[in-house]
Amino acid sequence: MAPSARLKASHRLHEFDLIRAIHRRYARPDPSLVRGIGDDAAVVAPPAGRELVLTTDLLVEGVHFDLNTAALDDVGYKAAIANLSDIAAMGARPEHVLVALAIPDSYSKGNILRLYRGLMAACRPYRVSLIGGDTSASPDAFFLSLTVTDTVPTGSALLRSGAKVGDLIYVIGTLGDSLAGLELLADRRTVAARLSRAHRRFLIARHRRPVAHCSFGQLLSRQRLASAAIDLSDGLSGDLRHLCEESGVGAEIQAGELPLSPALQAYAKTSRRDPTALALQGGEDYELLWTTAPAKQRRLQRLAARSGRRITCIGLIRPKTFGIQLRDAHDRLRRLPVTSYVHFSGASR
Ligand code: ADP
Ligand code: MG
């Protein structure tokens, strides 16, 4: 990075000292890596017969995280999961990560290494190796950008654009838990006190330590069981809309089929909230949503049973003119509003 943006001499951190510390802790031998941290750029040998899939995510203090409710290792962990979940939704295998940081003066080396601890803990199960990054000073907020490189067998990436009228809509896992966990972290006393410790812990863990469904995404793509897929990062109501727009279709969701954890149900009851609304609105669950042709349903169910995953059919792809509608418990249809997070709108919409 240009000298003017380097960490100032007065900065608590020393740029090269920090990079050395990161290198020492996290550089790992990797057969596909010709050159990792330490040169002007990383050199990677592309695997034969596979296509490269690239994703990047930017996290800004005050927008994506608040250090009053999240520790730095949580921030690093979730930054990695946000990327890995995008990769899962492409049916790709994650390979390498690059990390760019803009660090305010008040941060110590220990703070940054704590961020990397969380980040690398999230990467470890997927065997993603750290191959580079960039480090700069920041006059104000902390910025963190991750770039992850991935591969898929040629021609097998799962896209948002392949859903067909009549396809079934599936999700893996349960919805709304992360939002409930965040609300519990922000408001410990009133609702939390009336919730069992196990439920409280479950919801907070779902918020702080979500998982990305990389292996299931790869199974879906390898076995050609999904016509389209997206990860649930902003909330079902918004993310489903993206998939429908890209595919040029509408959708019907059955409110009664939305998979809810026992903890979320208890939370909704205790806080007098509508659990369906939490499931539709809640972001950061990082579950996958995909569509499957009815003829492949049996094979899909067998795959889920074999891999021990809970998957749920929550609706049906409809023609575009149908729009996106929710069928409630009384069998009434209503338009599904977008309640999930939208940037530059000032708030949820
Ligand atoms: P340049 O000045 O050419 O950008 P740097 O001094 O920024 O080089 O980077 C030196 C090496 O350290 C590179 O391999 C780069 O990828 C790596 N690196 C820099 N910052 C980070 C970081 N925050 N995390 C991981 N690797 C980093
Ligand atoms: Mg640099």
Tab-separated table of N, CA and C in Angstrom, residues 16 36 42 52 84 90 116 123 143 147 169 192 211 225 252 273 287 289 294 300 304 330 339:
chain	number	residue	atom	x	y	z
A	16	PHE	N	4.661	-4.063	9.455
A	16	PHE	CA	5.403	-5.279	9.070
A	16	PHE	C	5.480	-6.267	10.221
A	36	GLY	N	2.886	-17.817	-1.129
A	36	GLY	CA	1.854	-17.225	-0.281
A	36	GLY	C	2.267	-15.856	0.233
A	42	ALA	N	0.196	-13.368	-4.347
A	42	ALA	CA	0.222	-14.821	-4.162
A	42	ALA	C	0.155	-15.513	-5.529
A	52	LEU	N	-12.798	-21.280	-11.560
A	52	LEU	CA	-12.509	-20.430	-10.417
A	52	LEU	C	-13.760	-19.623	-10.063
A	84	LEU	N	-17.835	-17.703	3.199
A	84	LEU	CA	-17.932	-19.152	2.990
A	84	LEU	C	-19.361	-19.562	2.647
A	90	MET	N	-22.897	-21.347	-4.057
A	90	MET	CA	-22.461	-21.561	-5.447
A	90	MET	C	-22.155	-23.042	-5.683
A	116	TYR	N	-8.012	-12.297	13.853
A	116	TYR	CA	-7.535	-13.407	13.011
A	116	TYR	C	-7.839	-14.761	13.653
A	123	CYS	N	-12.295	-20.639	9.167
A	123	CYS	CA	-11.755	-21.199	7.913
A	123	CYS	C	-11.272	-22.645	8.078
A	143	PHE	N	-12.290	-1.224	9.092
A	143	PHE	CA	-12.802	-1.883	7.887
A	143	PHE	C	-12.111	-3.226	7.734
A	147	THR	N	-11.464	-11.653	0.697
A	147	THR	CA	-11.672	-12.201	-0.640
A	147	THR	C	-11.379	-13.687	-0.547
A	169	ILE	N	-39.254	-25.280	-3.271
A	169	ILE	CA	-38.302	-24.401	-2.575
A	169	ILE	C	-37.916	-25.060	-1.251
A	192	ALA	N	-34.548	-12.205	28.141
A	192	ALA	CA	-33.581	-13.269	28.404
A	192	ALA	C	-33.840	-13.941	29.746
A	211	VAL	N	-22.679	-21.463	10.951
A	211	VAL	CA	-21.848	-22.315	10.087
A	211	VAL	C	-22.243	-22.087	8.633
A	225	LEU	N	-28.828	-31.558	-8.021
A	225	LEU	CA	-30.123	-31.626	-7.346
A	225	LEU	C	-30.775	-30.260	-7.161
A	252	GLU	N	-44.416	-19.097	-3.928
A	252	GLU	CA	-45.420	-19.195	-2.864
A	252	GLU	C	-44.760	-19.885	-1.669
A	273	ARG	N	-43.663	-12.230	20.115
A	273	ARG	CA	-43.382	-11.901	18.722
A	273	ARG	C	-43.968	-12.980	17.836
A	287	GLU	N	-28.154	-20.110	6.368
A	287	GLU	CA	-28.678	-21.368	5.833
A	287	GLU	C	-28.748	-21.217	4.311
A	289	LEU	N	-30.908	-21.669	0.728
A	289	LEU	CA	-32.227	-21.834	0.122
A	289	LEU	C	-31.981	-22.252	-1.318
A	294	PRO	N	-39.516	-31.265	-8.994
A	294	PRO	CA	-40.236	-32.310	-8.245
A	294	PRO	C	-39.717	-33.721	-8.543
A	300	LEU	N	-33.218	-36.046	-3.419
A	300	LEU	CA	-32.797	-34.980	-2.507
A	300	LEU	C	-33.030	-35.393	-1.050
A	304	ALA	N	-30.253	-35.833	1.957
A	304	ALA	CA	-30.309	-35.122	3.243
A	304	ALA	C	-30.264	-36.123	4.396
A	330	HIS	N	-54.424	-19.953	7.847
A	330	HIS	CA	-55.839	-20.008	7.461
A	330	HIS	C	-56.000	-20.153	5.954
A	339	THR	N	-38.759	-7.585	4.568
A	339	THR	CA	-38.499	-7.044	5.907
A	339	THR	C	-37.042	-7.212	6.284
